[in-house]
Amino acid sequence: MKKMMIVWIGIVAMIQAVNIGDTLPQVTLKKENGGIRNDKPWHSADLKGKVHLLLYMDPDKRKETQVLLNALNKLEVDSKAYSTVAIVNLAATWMPDAILEGLLSKKQKELKNTSFVFDKKKYLVKKWKMKDDASNILIIDKNSKILYQKVGKISSEEVAQIIKMVRIEVI
């Protein structure tokens, strides 16, 4: 009986998680859940119409995706067709939110075509089933369909694959 319950919980969890081929569920980060700078809300519905690389990450794991961010920063693509959205899981770190938001505001100036969104309560861990305390990478097309998904440290081969996929989708 106990094994059956564990299997059932696993099946339900997999059904609710975002997967390649799915349309990314619409969410809004606002007020106590997060948003963009100055407590403005962020709506995932605004992602439609462009190809996006979404990074949902624990700030303490930022080195896992640094190679990817550097490569994306060198990528020459039309900003009307593509952007990077870094969603920062503020609840996953020991750093105070205000300090982290300030550091990321400075970082945003270095990273072209990248916007930062803040998740203060692990809202997307619940709603999109993102892995907590990790780096989550999604590529979504113009209709918010998930084309690529990766959790954890990224290899140079995976960076090349992501760059190629972004170029193909943007053309």
mmCIF file of C-alpha atoms in Angstrom:
data_model
loop_
_atom_site.group_PDB
_atom_site.id
_atom_site.type_symbol
_atom_site.label_atom_id
_atom_site.label_comp_id
_atom_site.label_asym_id
_atom_site.label_seq_id
_atom_site.Cartn_x
_atom_site.Cartn_y
_atom_site.Cartn_z
ATOM 1 C CA MET A 1 0.000 0.000 0.000
ATOM 2 C CA LYS A 2 2.820 2.374 0.919
ATOM 3 C CA LYS A 3 4.623 1.689 -2.396
ATOM 4 C CA MET A 4 1.405 2.307 -4.312
ATOM 5 C CA MET A 5 0.965 5.669 -2.585
ATOM 6 C CA ILE A 6 4.538 6.702 -3.458
ATOM 7 C CA VAL A 7 4.003 5.738 -7.114
ATOM 8 C CA TRP A 8 0.725 7.687 -7.201
ATOM 9 C CA ILE A 9 2.339 10.801 -5.715
ATOM 10 C CA GLY A 10 5.136 10.540 -8.313
ATOM 11 C CA ILE A 11 2.643 10.282 -11.172
ATOM 12 C CA VAL A 12 0.664 13.290 -9.939
ATOM 13 C CA ALA A 13 3.875 15.316 -9.557
ATOM 14 C CA MET A 14 4.995 14.455 -13.110
ATOM 15 C CA ILE A 15 1.610 15.423 -14.526
ATOM 16 C CA GLN A 16 1.806 18.845 -12.910
ATOM 17 C CA ALA A 17 5.422 19.592 -13.877
ATOM 18 C CA VAL A 18 6.255 21.552 -17.018
ATOM 19 C CA ASN A 19 7.642 19.350 -19.771
ATOM 20 C CA ILE A 20 9.037 19.748 -23.278
ATOM 21 C CA GLY A 21 6.127 20.203 -25.670
ATOM 22 C CA ASP A 22 3.829 21.701 -23.018
ATOM 23 C CA THR A 23 2.647 25.276 -23.095
ATOM 24 C CA LEU A 24 4.083 27.129 -20.131
ATOM 25 C CA PRO A 25 1.238 27.824 -17.667
ATOM 26 C CA GLN A 26 0.502 31.506 -17.182
ATOM 27 C CA VAL A 27 1.476 32.964 -13.834
ATOM 28 C CA THR A 28 1.813 36.392 -12.292
ATOM 29 C CA LEU A 29 4.431 37.332 -9.752
ATOM 30 C CA LYS A 30 3.256 40.330 -7.763
ATOM 31 C CA LYS A 31 3.438 41.886 -4.327
ATOM 32 C CA GLU A 32 4.548 39.365 -1.698
ATOM 33 C CA ASN A 33 5.286 36.695 -4.351
ATOM 34 C CA GLY A 34 7.724 38.876 -6.284
ATOM 35 C CA GLY A 35 7.792 40.684 -9.605
ATOM 36 C CA ILE A 36 10.235 43.000 -11.326
ATOM 37 C CA ARG A 37 12.088 45.927 -9.774
ATOM 38 C CA ASN A 38 10.167 48.444 -7.708
ATOM 39 C CA ASP A 39 7.532 45.825 -6.811
ATOM 40 C CA LYS A 40 5.961 45.909 -10.273
ATOM 41 C CA PRO A 41 4.125 42.694 -11.247
ATOM 42 C CA TRP A 42 5.508 40.286 -13.829
ATOM 43 C CA HIS A 43 3.148 38.319 -16.085
ATOM 44 C CA SER A 44 4.316 35.239 -17.971
ATOM 45 C CA ALA A 45 1.602 36.014 -20.549
ATOM 46 C CA ASP A 46 3.875 38.863 -21.686
ATOM 47 C CA LEU A 47 6.348 36.259 -22.978
ATOM 48 C CA LYS A 48 4.169 35.438 -25.994
ATOM 49 C CA GLY A 49 5.373 36.684 -29.355
ATOM 50 C CA LYS A 50 9.096 36.145 -28.694
ATOM 51 C CA VAL A 51 11.493 33.273 -28.146
ATOM 52 C CA HIS A 52 12.786 33.310 -24.565
ATOM 53 C CA LEU A 53 15.398 31.526 -22.577
ATOM 54 C CA LEU A 54 14.130 31.365 -18.994
ATOM 55 C CA LEU A 55 16.560 30.821 -16.162
ATOM 56 C CA TYR A 56 14.896 30.041 -12.844
ATOM 57 C CA MET A 57 17.726 29.962 -10.387
ATOM 58 C CA ASP A 58 18.972 29.875 -6.866
ATOM 59 C CA PRO A 59 21.433 32.797 -6.623
ATOM 60 C CA ASP A 60 23.858 30.532 -4.770
ATOM 61 C CA LYS A 61 24.006 28.296 -7.888
ATOM 62 C CA ARG A 62 24.662 31.110 -10.367
ATOM 63 C CA LYS A 63 28.035 29.665 -11.394
ATOM 64 C CA GLU A 64 26.189 26.671 -12.889
ATOM 65 C CA THR A 65 24.849 28.888 -15.676
ATOM 66 C CA GLN A 66 27.570 31.538 -15.970
ATOM 67 C CA VAL A 67 29.052 29.964 -19.121
ATOM 68 C CA LEU A 68 25.592 30.064 -20.711
ATOM 69 C CA LEU A 69 24.985 33.688 -19.697
ATOM 70 C CA ASN A 70 28.351 34.696 -21.163
ATOM 71 C CA ALA A 71 27.530 32.936 -24.452
ATOM 72 C CA LEU A 72 24.060 34.470 -24.596
ATOM 73 C CA ASN A 73 25.525 37.914 -23.988
ATOM 74 C CA LYS A 74 27.662 37.479 -27.141
ATOM 75 C CA LEU A 75 24.728 36.202 -29.194
ATOM 76 C CA GLU A 76 23.745 38.545 -32.012
ATOM 77 C CA VAL A 77 19.971 38.214 -32.401
ATOM 78 C CA ASP A 78 17.131 40.670 -32.846
ATOM 79 C CA SER A 79 15.885 41.785 -29.426
ATOM 80 C CA LYS A 80 12.375 41.985 -30.896
ATOM 81 C CA ALA A 81 12.489 38.228 -31.529
ATOM 82 C CA TYR A 82 14.462 36.939 -28.513
ATOM 83 C CA SER A 83 15.306 37.731 -24.893
ATOM 84 C CA THR A 84 16.624 36.098 -21.749
ATOM 85 C CA VAL A 85 14.562 36.231 -18.565
ATOM 86 C CA ALA A 86 16.406 35.405 -15.346
ATOM 87 C CA ILE A 87 13.915 34.588 -12.607
ATOM 88 C CA VAL A 88 15.723 34.670 -9.284
ATOM 89 C CA ASN A 89 14.488 32.412 -6.486
ATOM 90 C CA LEU A 90 15.099 34.844 -3.618
ATOM 91 C CA ALA A 91 13.774 32.387 -1.024
ATOM 92 C CA ALA A 92 16.548 29.905 -1.895
ATOM 93 C CA THR A 93 19.431 32.033 -0.645
ATOM 94 C CA TRP A 94 20.790 33.369 2.613
ATOM 95 C CA MET A 95 21.376 36.812 1.047
ATOM 96 C CA PRO A 96 18.956 39.604 2.007
ATOM 97 C CA ASP A 97 16.545 40.432 -0.840
ATOM 98 C CA ALA A 98 17.446 44.141 -0.991
ATOM 99 C CA ILE A 99 21.177 43.441 -1.353
ATOM 100 C CA LEU A 100 20.613 40.759 -3.972
ATOM 101 C CA GLU A 101 18.212 42.940 -5.973
ATOM 102 C CA GLY A 102 20.808 45.742 -5.951
ATOM 103 C CA LEU A 103 23.578 43.414 -7.147
ATOM 104 C CA LEU A 104 21.371 42.046 -9.914
ATOM 105 C CA SER A 105 20.362 45.534 -11.050
ATOM 106 C CA LYS A 106 24.055 46.234 -11.675
ATOM 107 C CA LYS A 107 24.484 42.849 -13.394
ATOM 108 C CA GLN A 108 21.544 43.606 -15.690
ATOM 109 C CA LYS A 109 23.495 46.497 -17.201
ATOM 110 C CA GLU A 110 26.254 44.044 -18.210
ATOM 111 C CA LEU A 111 23.900 41.462 -19.700
ATOM 112 C CA LYS A 112 22.295 42.753 -22.856
ATOM 113 C CA ASN A 113 18.755 41.666 -23.693
ATOM 114 C CA THR A 114 18.278 40.127 -20.225
ATOM 115 C CA SER A 115 15.639 41.051 -17.688
ATOM 116 C CA PHE A 116 15.502 40.000 -14.051
ATOM 117 C CA VAL A 117 12.374 38.866 -12.239
ATOM 118 C CA PHE A 118 12.223 38.085 -8.530
ATOM 119 C CA ASP A 119 10.367 35.152 -6.971
ATOM 120 C CA LYS A 120 10.208 35.886 -3.240
ATOM 121 C CA LYS A 121 8.194 32.875 -2.059
ATOM 122 C CA LYS A 122 9.232 29.982 -4.355
ATOM 123 C CA TYR A 123 5.991 30.590 -6.239
ATOM 124 C CA LEU A 124 7.301 29.044 -9.474
ATOM 125 C CA VAL A 125 8.669 26.038 -7.597
ATOM 126 C CA LYS A 126 5.004 25.364 -6.823
ATOM 127 C CA LYS A 127 3.287 26.587 -10.009
ATOM 128 C CA TRP A 128 5.774 25.418 -12.656
ATOM 129 C CA LYS A 129 7.376 22.668 -10.555
ATOM 130 C CA MET A 130 10.818 24.188 -10.947
ATOM 131 C CA LYS A 131 13.515 22.391 -8.981
ATOM 132 C CA ASP A 132 14.248 24.288 -5.786
ATOM 133 C CA ASP A 133 17.801 25.276 -4.840
ATOM 134 C CA ALA A 134 18.971 24.689 -8.420
ATOM 135 C CA SER A 135 19.383 26.265 -11.846
ATOM 136 C CA ASN A 136 16.459 25.537 -14.187
ATOM 137 C CA ILE A 137 16.730 26.390 -17.889
ATOM 138 C CA LEU A 138 13.789 26.524 -20.288
ATOM 139 C CA ILE A 139 13.579 27.661 -23.890
ATOM 140 C CA ILE A 140 10.091 28.636 -24.970
ATOM 141 C CA ASP A 141 8.894 29.548 -28.438
ATOM 142 C CA LYS A 142 6.730 32.507 -29.496
ATOM 143 C CA ASN A 143 3.619 30.700 -28.260
ATOM 144 C CA SER A 144 5.145 29.779 -24.869
ATOM 145 C CA LYS A 145 5.648 26.146 -25.895
ATOM 146 C CA ILE A 146 8.549 24.545 -24.023
ATOM 147 C CA LEU A 147 11.292 23.483 -26.454
ATOM 148 C CA TYR A 148 14.117 22.706 -24.048
ATOM 149 C CA GLN A 149 14.485 21.974 -20.351
ATOM 150 C CA LYS A 150 17.540 21.399 -18.158
ATOM 151 C CA VAL A 151 18.180 21.379 -14.420
ATOM 152 C CA GLY A 152 21.624 21.794 -12.884
ATOM 153 C CA LYS A 153 25.096 22.635 -14.114
ATOM 154 C CA ILE A 154 25.349 23.077 -17.850
ATOM 155 C CA SER A 155 28.155 21.710 -20.029
ATOM 156 C CA SER A 156 29.831 23.503 -22.932
ATOM 157 C CA GLU A 157 28.137 21.021 -25.308
ATOM 158 C CA GLU A 158 24.740 21.965 -23.868
ATOM 159 C CA VAL A 159 25.568 25.669 -24.225
ATOM 160 C CA ALA A 160 26.311 25.096 -27.928
ATOM 161 C CA GLN A 161 23.034 23.182 -28.302
ATOM 162 C CA ILE A 162 21.066 25.993 -26.631
ATOM 163 C CA ILE A 163 22.688 28.705 -28.770
ATOM 164 C CA LYS A 164 21.940 26.701 -31.926
ATOM 165 C CA MET A 165 18.336 26.159 -30.847
ATOM 166 C CA VAL A 166 17.824 29.858 -30.105
ATOM 167 C CA ARG A 167 19.245 30.844 -33.508
ATOM 168 C CA ILE A 168 16.992 28.344 -35.315
ATOM 169 C CA GLU A 169 13.891 29.506 -33.437
ATOM 170 C CA VAL A 170 14.594 33.200 -33.981
ATOM 171 C CA ILE A 171 15.194 32.905 -37.747
#
